[in-house]
Short mmCIF file of C-alpha atoms in Angstrom, two decimals:
data_model
loop_
_atom_site.label_atom_id
_atom_site.label_comp_id
_atom_site.label_asym_id
_atom_site.label_seq_id
_atom_site.Cartn_x
_atom_site.Cartn_y
_atom_site.Cartn_z
CA UNK A 1 -76.98 44.73 -60.36
CA UNK A 2 -76.29 44.87 -56.52
CA UNK A 3 -72.99 46.45 -55.64
CA UNK A 4 -70.14 44.87 -53.37
CA UNK A 5 -70.17 46.15 -49.82
CA UNK A 6 -67.22 47.78 -48.82
CA UNK A 7 -65.64 48.50 -45.23
CA UNK A 8 -62.02 48.65 -43.11
CA UNK A 9 -63.68 48.12 -39.93
CA UNK A 10 -65.27 44.65 -40.33
CA UNK A 11 -67.77 42.67 -42.88
CA UNK A 12 -70.12 39.62 -42.75
CA UNK A 13 -71.88 37.81 -45.67
CA UNK A 14 -74.45 35.41 -44.99
CA UNK A 15 -77.57 34.44 -47.25
CA UNK A 16 -79.91 36.24 -45.02
CA UNK A 17 -79.58 39.90 -44.71
CA UNK A 18 -81.19 39.58 -40.85
CA UNK A 19 -78.47 37.11 -40.02
CA UNK A 20 -76.08 39.22 -41.53
CA UNK A 21 -76.84 42.04 -39.41
CA UNK A 22 -76.70 40.15 -36.38
CA UNK A 23 -73.13 39.43 -37.21
CA UNK A 24 -72.38 43.44 -38.21
CA UNK A 25 -73.76 44.03 -34.93
CA UNK A 26 -71.40 41.67 -33.24
CA UNK A 27 -68.85 43.50 -34.53
CA UNK A 28 -69.94 47.02 -33.92
CA UNK A 29 -70.32 46.19 -30.25
CA UNK A 30 -66.38 44.99 -29.95
CA UNK A 31 -66.87 41.54 -31.20
CA UNK A 32 -64.01 40.08 -33.27
CA UNK A 33 -64.67 37.83 -36.52
CA UNK A 34 -65.07 34.22 -34.72
CA UNK A 35 -67.94 36.07 -32.34
CA UNK A 36 -69.65 37.54 -35.51
CA UNK A 37 -69.89 34.37 -37.48
CA UNK A 38 -71.12 32.62 -34.50
CA UNK A 39 -74.03 35.10 -34.10
CA UNK A 40 -74.36 34.72 -37.92
CA UNK A 41 -74.74 31.16 -37.99
CA UNK A 42 -76.68 30.74 -35.18
CA UNK A 43 -79.32 33.39 -36.41
CA UNK A 44 -79.56 31.27 -39.70
CA UNK A 45 -80.42 28.30 -37.56
CA UNK A 46 -83.30 30.54 -36.90
CA UNK A 47 -84.14 32.37 -40.64
CA UNK A 48 -83.13 29.34 -43.01
CA UNK A 49 -84.42 26.37 -41.52
CA UNK A 50 -84.33 24.33 -44.88
CA UNK A 51 -80.50 24.66 -45.14
CA UNK A 52 -79.24 25.13 -41.55
CA UNK A 53 -79.75 24.24 -38.09
CA UNK A 54 -78.53 23.28 -34.51
CA UNK A 55 -79.08 19.63 -35.56
CA UNK A 56 -76.55 19.90 -38.15
CA UNK A 57 -72.61 19.95 -39.00
CA UNK A 58 -70.44 22.86 -39.59
CA UNK A 59 -66.84 23.74 -40.68
CA UNK A 60 -64.79 26.57 -39.96
CA UNK A 61 -61.40 28.12 -41.21
CA UNK A 62 -60.23 30.53 -38.50
CA UNK A 63 -57.22 32.89 -39.54
CA UNK A 64 -55.50 35.56 -37.58
CA UNK A 65 -53.80 38.72 -38.49
CA UNK A 66 -50.44 36.81 -39.01
CA UNK A 67 -51.83 34.71 -41.45
CA UNK A 68 -52.14 31.64 -39.34
CA UNK A 69 -55.29 29.50 -40.60
CA UNK A 70 -56.67 26.47 -38.36
CA UNK A 71 -59.84 24.59 -39.21
CA UNK A 72 -62.84 23.05 -37.25
CA UNK A 73 -64.30 20.00 -38.61
CA UNK A 74 -67.77 19.65 -37.00
CA UNK A 75 -68.85 16.18 -38.43
CA UNK A 76 -71.39 14.00 -36.38
CA UNK A 77 -70.45 10.15 -36.22
CA UNK A 78 -72.61 7.21 -37.45
CA UNK A 79 -74.33 5.68 -34.59
CA UNK A 80 -72.92 2.93 -32.32
CA UNK A 81 -75.51 0.52 -33.71
CA UNK A 82 -76.05 0.58 -37.36
CA UNK A 83 -77.81 -2.73 -37.71
CA UNK A 84 -80.81 -3.43 -39.71
CA UNK A 85 -79.89 -1.36 -42.76
CA UNK A 86 -80.25 -2.91 -46.06
CA UNK A 87 -80.80 -2.42 -49.71
CA UNK A 88 -80.18 1.46 -49.38
CA UNK A 89 -80.23 3.87 -46.50
CA UNK A 90 -83.41 6.16 -46.76
CA UNK A 91 -82.58 9.80 -47.44
CA UNK A 92 -85.82 10.96 -45.16
CA UNK A 93 -87.29 10.01 -41.96
CA UNK A 94 -85.94 8.79 -38.74
CA UNK A 95 -83.85 5.99 -40.23
CA UNK A 96 -81.96 8.93 -42.29
CA UNK A 97 -81.18 10.79 -38.81
CA UNK A 98 -78.34 8.03 -38.21
CA UNK A 99 -75.35 10.49 -37.37
CA UNK A 100 -74.99 12.82 -34.50
CA UNK A 101 -75.19 16.64 -35.12
CA UNK A 102 -72.02 18.70 -34.65
CA UNK A 103 -72.44 22.07 -35.32
CA UNK A 104 -73.04 23.37 -31.45
CA UNK A 105 -69.82 21.49 -30.44
CA UNK A 106 -67.87 23.09 -33.19
CA UNK A 107 -69.38 26.67 -32.61
CA UNK A 108 -68.24 26.26 -28.98
CA UNK A 109 -64.81 25.41 -29.94
CA UNK A 110 -64.99 28.11 -32.05
CA UNK A 111 -65.65 30.38 -29.13
CA UNK A 112 -62.88 28.92 -27.13
CA UNK A 113 -60.02 29.62 -29.81
CA UNK A 114 -61.91 33.10 -30.01
CA UNK A 115 -61.57 33.74 -26.02
CA UNK A 116 -57.85 32.19 -25.93
CA UNK A 117 -56.43 33.33 -28.88
CA UNK A 118 -58.11 36.18 -30.02
CA UNK A 119 -58.84 37.97 -26.95
CA UNK A 120 -62.60 37.50 -27.50
CA UNK A 121 -65.00 39.11 -25.04
CA UNK A 122 -68.33 37.81 -25.78
CA UNK A 123 -70.26 35.33 -23.97
CA UNK A 124 -71.82 32.40 -25.56
CA UNK A 125 -75.27 33.79 -24.36
CA UNK A 126 -74.91 36.94 -25.82
CA UNK A 127 -73.88 35.21 -29.28
CA UNK A 128 -77.25 33.34 -28.86
CA UNK A 129 -79.30 36.42 -28.07
CA UNK A 130 -80.05 37.56 -31.45
CA UNK A 131 -81.12 34.25 -32.69
CA UNK A 132 -83.13 34.12 -29.55
CA UNK A 133 -85.04 37.25 -30.21
CA UNK A 134 -85.90 36.22 -33.89
CA UNK A 135 -87.29 32.66 -33.12
CA UNK A 136 -89.59 34.39 -30.16
CA UNK A 137 -90.62 37.73 -31.76
CA UNK A 138 -90.46 36.22 -35.51
CA UNK A 139 -89.23 37.37 -39.04
CA UNK A 140 -90.58 37.82 -42.50
CA UNK A 141 -90.34 34.34 -44.18
CA UNK A 142 -87.80 34.00 -46.89
CA UNK A 143 -88.03 33.75 -50.39
CA UNK A 144 -85.82 30.74 -50.40
CA UNK A 145 -88.00 28.88 -47.67
CA UNK A 146 -91.03 29.55 -49.55
CA UNK A 147 -89.28 28.06 -52.70
CA UNK A 148 -88.33 25.17 -51.03
CA UNK A 149 -91.50 24.47 -49.21
CA UNK A 150 -93.52 24.62 -52.69
CA UNK A 151 -90.74 22.49 -54.35
CA UNK A 152 -91.06 19.72 -51.95
CA UNK A 153 -95.06 19.85 -51.64
CA UNK A 154 -95.35 16.62 -53.87
CA UNK A 155 -93.24 14.86 -51.36
CA UNK A 156 -95.21 16.25 -48.27
CA UNK A 157 -95.97 12.80 -47.13
CA UNK A 158 -92.26 12.21 -46.68
CA UNK A 159 -92.02 15.37 -44.44
CA UNK A 160 -94.65 14.98 -42.07
CA UNK A 161 -93.01 17.24 -39.19
CA UNK A 162 -92.09 19.71 -41.94
CA UNK A 163 -95.50 20.49 -43.37
CA UNK A 164 -96.96 20.23 -40.08
CA UNK A 165 -94.50 22.79 -38.37
CA UNK A 166 -93.76 25.06 -41.23
CA UNK A 167 -97.08 25.74 -43.58
CA UNK A 168 -99.53 28.32 -42.30
CA UNK A 169 -103.45 27.21 -42.17
CA UNK A 170 -102.19 24.16 -44.57
CA UNK A 171 -100.80 26.54 -47.02
CA UNK A 172 -97.37 27.55 -47.87
CA UNK A 173 -97.03 31.08 -46.24
CA UNK A 174 -97.29 34.09 -48.36
CA UNK A 175 -94.59 36.74 -48.78
CA UNK A 176 -94.46 38.91 -45.87
CA UNK A 177 -95.52 35.90 -43.43
CA UNK A 178 -93.93 36.78 -40.00
CA UNK A 179 -92.65 33.10 -38.79
CA UNK A 180 -92.13 32.53 -34.89
CA UNK A 181 -90.69 29.14 -33.59
CA UNK A 182 -91.48 29.31 -29.73
CA UNK A 183 -90.08 25.66 -29.09
CA UNK A 184 -86.76 26.34 -31.00
CA UNK A 185 -86.54 29.68 -28.93
CA UNK A 186 -86.76 27.70 -25.59
CA UNK A 187 -84.02 24.99 -27.03
CA UNK A 188 -81.92 28.28 -27.79
CA UNK A 189 -82.68 29.81 -24.60
CA UNK A 190 -81.45 26.39 -22.91
CA UNK A 191 -78.34 26.66 -24.54
CA UNK A 192 -77.49 30.23 -23.75
CA UNK A 193 -78.20 29.32 -20.04
CA UNK A 194 -76.14 26.08 -19.94
CA UNK A 195 -73.63 26.34 -22.61
CA UNK A 196 -72.69 24.37 -25.90
CA UNK A 197 -72.09 20.73 -24.06
CA UNK A 198 -75.49 20.90 -22.29
CA UNK A 199 -76.51 19.84 -26.34
CA UNK A 200 -74.51 16.72 -25.66
CA UNK A 201 -74.20 15.95 -22.14
CA UNK A 202 -77.00 17.91 -20.09
CA UNK A 203 -80.58 18.62 -19.49
CA UNK A 204 -80.89 19.53 -23.42
CA UNK A 205 -79.22 16.27 -24.70
CA UNK A 206 -81.60 13.93 -22.60
CA UNK A 207 -84.59 15.76 -24.44
CA UNK A 208 -82.52 14.90 -27.61
CA UNK A 209 -82.16 11.32 -26.71
CA UNK A 210 -85.80 11.07 -26.00
CA UNK A 211 -86.98 12.85 -29.45
CA UNK A 212 -84.76 10.61 -31.28
CA UNK A 213 -85.37 7.42 -29.77
CA UNK A 214 -89.07 8.08 -29.93
CA UNK A 215 -89.04 9.29 -33.68
CA UNK A 216 -87.06 5.83 -34.27
CA UNK A 217 -83.45 6.96 -35.14
CA UNK A 218 -80.79 4.34 -34.17
CA UNK A 219 -79.14 7.52 -32.38
CA UNK A 220 -78.95 6.98 -28.70
CA UNK A 221 -77.65 9.35 -25.71
CA UNK A 222 -74.25 7.64 -25.92
CA UNK A 223 -73.86 8.67 -29.40
CA UNK A 224 -74.91 12.15 -28.67
CA UNK A 225 -72.38 12.53 -26.00
CA UNK A 226 -69.52 10.95 -28.00
CA UNK A 227 -69.77 13.84 -30.39
CA UNK A 228 -66.68 16.18 -30.86
CA UNK A 229 -65.60 18.48 -33.43
CA UNK A 230 -62.14 18.42 -34.42
CA UNK A 231 -59.49 21.12 -34.72
CA UNK A 232 -56.99 20.42 -37.76
CA UNK A 233 -54.27 22.25 -39.72
CA UNK A 234 -55.78 23.18 -43.32
CA UNK A 235 -54.93 21.55 -46.52
CA UNK A 236 -53.11 23.75 -48.95
CA UNK A 237 -52.57 24.36 -52.49
CA UNK A 238 -50.35 26.61 -54.78
CA UNK A 239 -52.29 28.98 -56.75
CA UNK A 240 -51.61 32.04 -58.79
CA UNK A 241 -48.45 33.10 -56.05
CA UNK A 242 -50.42 32.40 -53.10
CA UNK A 243 -52.23 29.53 -51.76
CA UNK A 244 -55.82 27.81 -51.10
CA UNK A 245 -56.61 26.52 -47.69
CA UNK A 246 -59.42 23.96 -47.17
CA UNK A 247 -60.42 20.96 -44.68
CA UNK A 248 -59.32 17.67 -44.56
CA UNK A 249 -61.19 14.48 -45.45
CA UNK A 250 -63.76 13.44 -44.99
CA UNK A 251 -64.65 16.72 -46.68
CA UNK A 252 -64.11 17.35 -50.39
CA UNK A 253 -61.89 20.32 -49.41
CA UNK A 254 -59.45 17.91 -51.37
CA UNK A 255 -61.33 17.93 -54.16
CA UNK A 256 -61.89 21.85 -54.70
CA UNK A 257 -58.00 22.12 -54.03
CA UNK A 258 -57.18 19.28 -57.18
CA UNK A 259 -59.64 21.44 -59.29
CA UNK A 260 -57.74 24.53 -58.68
CA UNK A 261 -54.33 22.81 -58.87
CA UNK A 262 -55.30 21.54 -62.20
CA UNK A 263 -56.20 25.18 -63.40
CA UNK A 264 -53.05 26.18 -62.12
CA UNK A 265 -51.26 24.15 -64.92
CA UNK A 266 -53.26 26.28 -67.48
CA UNK A 267 -52.77 30.09 -68.83
CA UNK A 268 -55.98 31.54 -67.61
CA UNK A 269 -54.86 34.93 -68.93
CA UNK A 270 -55.00 33.33 -72.33
CA UNK A 271 -58.44 32.49 -71.72
CA UNK A 272 -60.83 34.67 -72.07
CA UNK A 273 -63.48 34.81 -69.08
CA UNK A 274 -66.78 33.24 -69.89
CA UNK A 275 -65.82 32.00 -73.28
CA UNK A 276 -66.24 28.09 -74.33
CA UNK A 277 -62.38 27.72 -73.56
CA UNK A 278 -63.12 28.81 -70.01
CA UNK A 279 -66.18 26.58 -69.08
CA UNK A 280 -64.86 23.41 -71.05
CA UNK A 281 -61.56 23.70 -68.78
CA UNK A 282 -63.38 24.13 -65.63
CA UNK A 283 -65.43 21.26 -66.01
CA UNK A 284 -63.16 19.00 -67.42
CA UNK A 285 -61.13 19.65 -64.38
CA UNK A 286 -63.92 19.10 -62.12
CA UNK A 287 -64.31 15.64 -64.06
CA UNK A 288 -60.67 14.70 -63.33
CA UNK A 289 -60.88 15.53 -59.25
CA UNK A 290 -64.35 13.96 -58.90
CA UNK A 291 -63.04 10.47 -60.25
CA UNK A 292 -60.24 10.81 -57.37
CA UNK A 293 -62.86 12.08 -54.78
CA UNK A 294 -65.43 8.85 -55.70
CA UNK A 295 -62.77 6.78 -55.35
CA UNK A 296 -60.99 7.70 -52.20
CA UNK A 297 -62.35 10.50 -50.03
CA UNK A 298 -63.86 9.15 -46.77
CA UNK A 299 -63.24 9.26 -43.22
CA UNK A 300 -59.47 8.61 -42.79
CA UNK A 301 -60.19 6.81 -39.37
CA UNK A 302 -61.65 4.34 -41.15
CA UNK A 303 -59.82 4.23 -44.82
CA UNK A 304 -56.77 5.30 -46.31
CA UNK A 305 -57.08 8.64 -48.09
CA UNK A 306 -53.96 9.26 -50.08
CA UNK A 307 -53.92 13.28 -49.81
CA UNK A 308 -50.46 13.85 -50.50
CA UNK A 309 -50.29 11.68 -53.26
CA UNK A 310 -53.80 13.11 -54.81
CA UNK A 311 -52.34 16.98 -54.30
CA UNK A 312 -48.86 16.29 -55.62
CA UNK A 313 -47.20 17.78 -58.46
CA UNK A 314 -46.63 14.54 -60.36
CA UNK A 315 -50.73 13.36 -59.76
CA UNK A 316 -52.00 16.72 -60.86
CA UNK A 317 -49.22 16.85 -64.12
CA UNK A 318 -51.00 13.47 -64.83
CA UNK A 319 -54.64 14.65 -64.22
CA UNK A 320 -54.19 18.04 -66.42
CA UNK A 321 -52.57 16.16 -69.47
CA UNK A 322 -55.73 14.05 -69.38
CA UNK A 323 -58.07 17.29 -70.13
CA UNK A 324 -58.92 17.44 -73.69
CA UNK A 325 -59.32 20.96 -74.87
CA UNK A 326 -61.48 19.83 -77.98
CA UNK A 327 -63.38 17.07 -76.44
CA UNK A 328 -65.41 16.47 -73.15
CA UNK A 329 -65.00 13.51 -71.14
CA UNK A 330 -68.03 11.36 -71.06
CA UNK A 331 -69.69 11.34 -67.18
CA UNK A 332 -71.68 9.21 -65.80
CA UNK A 333 -71.16 9.11 -62.36
CA UNK A 334 -73.68 9.80 -59.29
CA UNK A 335 -74.43 13.30 -58.03
CA UNK A 336 -74.56 14.18 -54.38
CA UNK A 337 -77.31 16.33 -53.36
CA UNK A 338 -77.49 18.89 -50.39
CA UNK A 339 -77.85 22.54 -49.05
CA UNK A 340 -76.06 24.26 -46.51
CA UNK A 341 -75.30 28.04 -45.77
CA UNK A 342 -72.20 30.19 -45.94
CA UNK A 343 -70.88 32.75 -43.63
CA UNK A 344 -68.10 34.91 -44.17
CA UNK A 345 -66.67 37.49 -41.21
CA UNK A 346 -63.82 39.74 -41.42
CA UNK A 347 -62.78 42.31 -38.27
CA UNK A 348 -60.43 45.23 -38.70
CA UNK A 349 -57.86 43.33 -36.84
CA UNK A 350 -57.23 41.15 -39.36
CA UNK A 351 -59.05 38.16 -37.85
CA UNK A 352 -61.03 35.96 -40.58
CA UNK A 353 -63.81 33.13 -40.73
CA UNK A 354 -64.96 31.35 -43.33
CA UNK A 355 -67.89 28.98 -42.20
CA UNK A 356 -70.28 26.52 -43.80
CA UNK A 357 -73.23 24.83 -41.89
CA UNK A 358 -75.50 22.40 -43.27
CA UNK A 359 -78.56 19.76 -42.74
CA UNK A 360 -77.67 18.12 -45.92
CA UNK A 361 -81.01 17.88 -48.11
CA UNK A 362 -83.13 20.79 -47.73
CA UNK A 363 -84.80 20.36 -44.35
CA UNK A 364 -82.84 17.54 -43.34
CA UNK A 365 -84.24 14.17 -42.47
CA UNK A 366 -87.50 15.90 -41.85
CA UNK A 367 -87.60 14.90 -38.25
CA UNK A 368 -88.22 17.41 -35.65
CA UNK A 369 -86.74 16.11 -32.49
CA UNK A 370 -88.99 16.01 -29.50
CA UNK A 371 -90.10 19.38 -28.19
CA UNK A 372 -86.73 20.88 -29.03
CA UNK A 373 -87.97 22.72 -32.43
CA UNK A 374 -84.99 21.48 -34.30
CA UNK A 375 -84.72 19.39 -37.39
CA UNK A 376 -82.19 16.90 -37.59
CA UNK A 377 -79.82 16.56 -40.40
CA UNK A 378 -79.34 13.67 -42.87
CA UNK A 379 -76.12 13.52 -43.68
CA UNK A 380 -75.92 9.94 -42.67
CA UNK A 381 -77.84 8.96 -45.92
CA UNK A 382 -74.55 9.83 -48.02
CA UNK A 383 -73.02 6.52 -46.49
CA UNK A 384 -72.84 3.31 -48.71
CA UNK A 385 -74.05 0.03 -48.04
CA UNK A 386 -71.28 -1.35 -50.10
CA UNK A 387 -68.82 -2.68 -47.90
CA UNK A 388 -66.23 -2.41 -50.47
CA UNK A 389 -66.77 1.53 -50.75
CA UNK A 390 -64.62 4.04 -49.00
CA UNK A 391 -67.51 5.62 -47.36
CA UNK A 392 -69.39 2.29 -46.17
CA UNK A 393 -71.34 2.71 -43.30
CA UNK A 394 -70.02 1.84 -40.04
CA UNK A 395 -70.35 2.24 -35.97
CA UNK A 396 -69.04 5.73 -35.12
CA UNK A 397 -67.59 6.61 -38.53
CA UNK A 398 -67.82 10.10 -39.74
CA UNK A 399 -69.81 10.41 -43.38
CA UNK A 400 -68.14 12.09 -46.51
CA UNK A 401 -69.06 15.80 -46.50
CA UNK A 402 -69.36 17.71 -49.49
CA UNK A 403 -69.07 21.26 -47.75
CA UNK A 404 -65.55 22.89 -48.43
CA UNK A 405 -65.18 26.61 -47.02
CA UNK A 406 -62.00 28.25 -48.08
CA UNK A 407 -59.28 31.04 -47.89
CA UNK A 408 -56.79 32.34 -50.09
CA UNK A 409 -53.81 33.29 -48.51
CA UNK A 410 -50.79 35.44 -50.00
CA UNK A 411 -47.88 37.34 -48.98
CA UNK A 412 -48.47 36.11 -45.52
CA UNK A 413 -52.07 37.24 -44.97
CA UNK A 414 -55.63 36.03 -46.02
CA UNK A 415 -56.70 37.74 -48.89
CA UNK A 416 -60.15 35.82 -49.79
CA UNK A 417 -63.06 34.31 -48.00
CA UNK A 418 -65.15 32.07 -49.96
CA UNK A 419 -67.51 28.88 -49.82
CA UNK A 420 -71.01 28.12 -51.00
CA UNK A 421 -74.30 25.95 -50.75
CA UNK A 422 -74.49 23.34 -53.51
CA UNK A 423 -73.22 20.03 -52.63
CA UNK A 424 -71.33 18.52 -55.37
CA UNK A 425 -71.88 21.95 -56.98
CA UNK A 426 -69.54 23.40 -54.37
CA UNK A 427 -66.38 22.71 -55.93
CA UNK A 428 -67.66 23.41 -59.27
CA UNK A 429 -68.83 26.81 -58.01
CA UNK A 430 -65.78 27.85 -56.23
CA UNK A 431 -63.63 26.92 -59.65
CA UNK A 432 -66.04 29.44 -61.58
CA UNK A 433 -65.94 32.11 -58.66
CA UNK A 434 -62.05 31.82 -57.56
CA UNK A 435 -60.90 31.86 -61.30
CA UNK A 436 -63.09 35.14 -61.66
CA UNK A 437 -61.74 36.51 -58.27
CA UNK A 438 -57.84 35.52 -58.89
CA UNK A 439 -57.25 35.10 -62.23
CA UNK A 440 -59.46 37.74 -63.87
CA UNK A 441 -59.71 40.31 -60.84
CA UNK A 442 -63.53 40.63 -60.64
CA UNK A 443 -64.76 42.29 -57.58
CA UNK A 444 -66.82 39.68 -55.27
CA UNK A 445 -70.42 40.56 -56.65
CA UNK A 446 -69.48 40.68 -60.62
CA UNK A 447 -67.70 37.36 -59.72
CA UNK A 448 -70.80 36.00 -57.67
CA UNK A 449 -73.31 37.31 -60.75
CA UNK A 450 -71.83 35.92 -63.79
CA UNK A 451 -73.21 32.79 -65.39
CA UNK A 452 -72.29 29.17 -63.89
CA UNK A 453 -72.52 25.55 -64.59
CA UNK A 454 -73.73 22.26 -62.62
CA UNK A 455 -72.48 18.98 -63.88
CA UNK A 456 -74.88 16.11 -63.37
CA UNK A 457 -78.19 15.85 -61.90
CA UNK A 458 -80.00 18.29 -60.18
CA UNK A 459 -83.56 18.26 -58.06
CA UNK A 460 -85.47 19.48 -61.26
CA UNK A 461 -83.25 17.47 -64.00
CA UNK A 462 -82.55 13.73 -63.21
CA UNK A 463 -79.85 13.66 -66.33
CA UNK A 464 -76.14 13.67 -66.02
CA UNK A 465 -75.90 16.65 -68.34
CA UNK A 466 -74.17 20.03 -67.99
CA UNK A 467 -76.30 22.61 -66.90
CA UNK A 468 -75.69 26.37 -68.06
CA UNK A 469 -77.51 29.33 -66.95
CA UNK A 470 -79.27 30.79 -70.03
CA UNK A 471 -77.25 33.84 -69.87
CA UNK A 472 -74.39 32.12 -71.15
CA UNK A 473 -73.56 33.40 -74.54
CA UNK A 474 -75.45 31.43 -77.34
CA UNK A 475 -72.15 31.10 -79.55
CA UNK A 476 -70.42 29.40 -76.37
CA UNK A 477 -73.25 27.20 -76.06
CA UNK A 478 -72.85 25.98 -79.44
CA UNK A 479 -69.26 25.71 -78.97
CA UNK A 480 -69.74 23.33 -75.93
CA UNK A 481 -72.09 21.03 -77.38
CA UNK A 482 -69.64 20.75 -80.70
CA UNK A 483 -66.92 19.78 -78.19
CA UNK A 484 -69.38 16.90 -76.66
CA UNK A 485 -70.72 18.36 -73.57
CA UNK A 486 -74.70 17.52 -73.25
CA UNK A 487 -76.19 20.74 -72.15
CA UNK A 488 -79.44 21.52 -70.16
CA UNK A 489 -79.92 25.39 -69.99
CA UNK A 490 -81.65 26.85 -66.73
CA UNK A 491 -82.74 29.92 -66.03
CA UNK A 492 -80.52 32.86 -65.41
CA UNK A 493 -79.63 33.43 -61.74
CA UNK A 494 -81.10 30.08 -60.82
CA UNK A 495 -81.14 28.99 -57.34
CA UNK A 496 -80.12 25.55 -58.01
CA UNK A 497 -76.48 27.05 -59.07
CA UNK A 498 -75.50 27.41 -55.37
CA UNK A 499 -75.35 30.42 -53.08
CA UNK A 500 -71.69 31.63 -52.64
CA UNK A 501 -70.24 34.38 -50.74
CA UNK A 502 -67.36 36.08 -50.85
CA UNK A 503 -65.08 38.60 -49.07
CA UNK A 504 -61.72 40.19 -50.52
CA UNK A 505 -59.18 41.87 -48.29
CA UNK A 506 -56.69 44.07 -49.66
CA UNK A 507 -53.33 44.89 -48.42
CA UNK A 508 -54.28 48.07 -46.59
CA UNK A 509 -57.11 45.96 -44.77
CA UNK A 510 -60.23 47.19 -46.99
CA UNK A 511 -62.81 44.69 -47.85
CA UNK A 512 -65.13 44.10 -50.32
CA UNK A 513 -67.82 41.37 -50.08
CA UNK A 514 -70.91 40.37 -51.42
CA UNK A 515 -73.36 37.22 -51.49
CA UNK A 516 -74.84 35.68 -54.43
CA UNK A 517 -77.86 37.46 -55.69
CA UNK A 518 -79.49 34.05 -56.18
CA UNK A 519 -80.02 34.07 -52.63
CA UNK A 520 -81.72 36.34 -50.00
CA UNK A 521 -78.07 37.07 -48.81
CA UNK A 522 -76.58 40.08 -48.18
CA UNK A 523 -72.72 41.36 -47.43
CA UNK A 524 -72.46 44.31 -44.98
CA UNK A 525 -69.55 46.57 -43.77
CA UNK A 526 -69.27 47.98 -40.63
#
């Protein structure tokens, strides 16, 4: 098994080793955690094009040495004209590219926080340089990209831009193939020269708007220009003497906090890690939180989201009492898919960043925008066309987001950074990882490596069963079946189980970090 990375000078974790190295290089040259995280995620926009891109959305929690935390929600809004959608929203193609992309603005605002609050000295161009180099000079294609190219081959007709741009001689590239992306390199160079808002209001914005229009997206130049990430305070949930921090709606950060708030009401010290009681309790807490999520979580500018009530002790007490430790609650609810990258960064001064960036489905909408080399995301496909649904499509509305990176703060300082890829699986994976990190005291690599579960449909299994990795103990599987869980077993360390990363920071500033062995990822210490 891989070992956790260790350092007292700085650390970065991400799902791709080259991107992690780019972030560590920023720390080594005097950069802070924000600057390292920006360089890392921009490099992932090159090296992990199936999960991450400039034309997607991004979420950051930023902590300082005093334990103060703020969030940036980079969520693109729906087009001003969303007429003509009937029946259901396409999940691929130009009509799925119906919300603007806020990743670049979120990173730009993060850099301003670095400069104004954390004495950051790195320029935007410096942080883009590693991504430009990777796009121009090339890099070895990842195992994850090859997996998803092969996986989607039966749907190639729905993803013509992807299979035109990312195949080699009509085939999925072999291991070791060097990927170069000249058009994306040019776009990155334009951003380096002109700054992040050029994506929305400058020459690049004009190319983007033209490419979207020619593809058939409802997004216009006005929609692109109107895109702004939001800086907001985090939501908080007490847990084991500290507090867990997450983004506000329309993210499901609320759901992760509810799950952990429910678990706070149970004595996990009396529950063996990896036992049937452990898995059962996690799954049943997920179900209770998801019932609230599906009923309430949406853009609070358009719908009332009763955050205070849903996180209140009284409501959590009621939900916790509904958990039956002997019987599984039947689960017929709709499952959300999606793919994402997690980046965690910490520096020696005590600054921290927990970040997720996404194009929603693997390969997003599948639409390459004009000559930019960028795949536009398809998060707008998560809107509902039911006008009574809280996430009903409306002009200028932000879609519900599964992304929810997090932090754990205790004794006035940030002690854990964490997050994961995996859409609906994100709160489920985080519940497993956080109980292992906090309640069971595991180091990050052990916590990330242990078997996990996933409730609901997956890309490979359309049933609403409880998926378990097959390295769960046989007696645990048998007991969970006895309690009424409809189980499906997946291979151990299955890539469908999410790709979390985590960094733990102790009172002396010593950092221990890891990225999921199910990914191509790596944590590196300075």
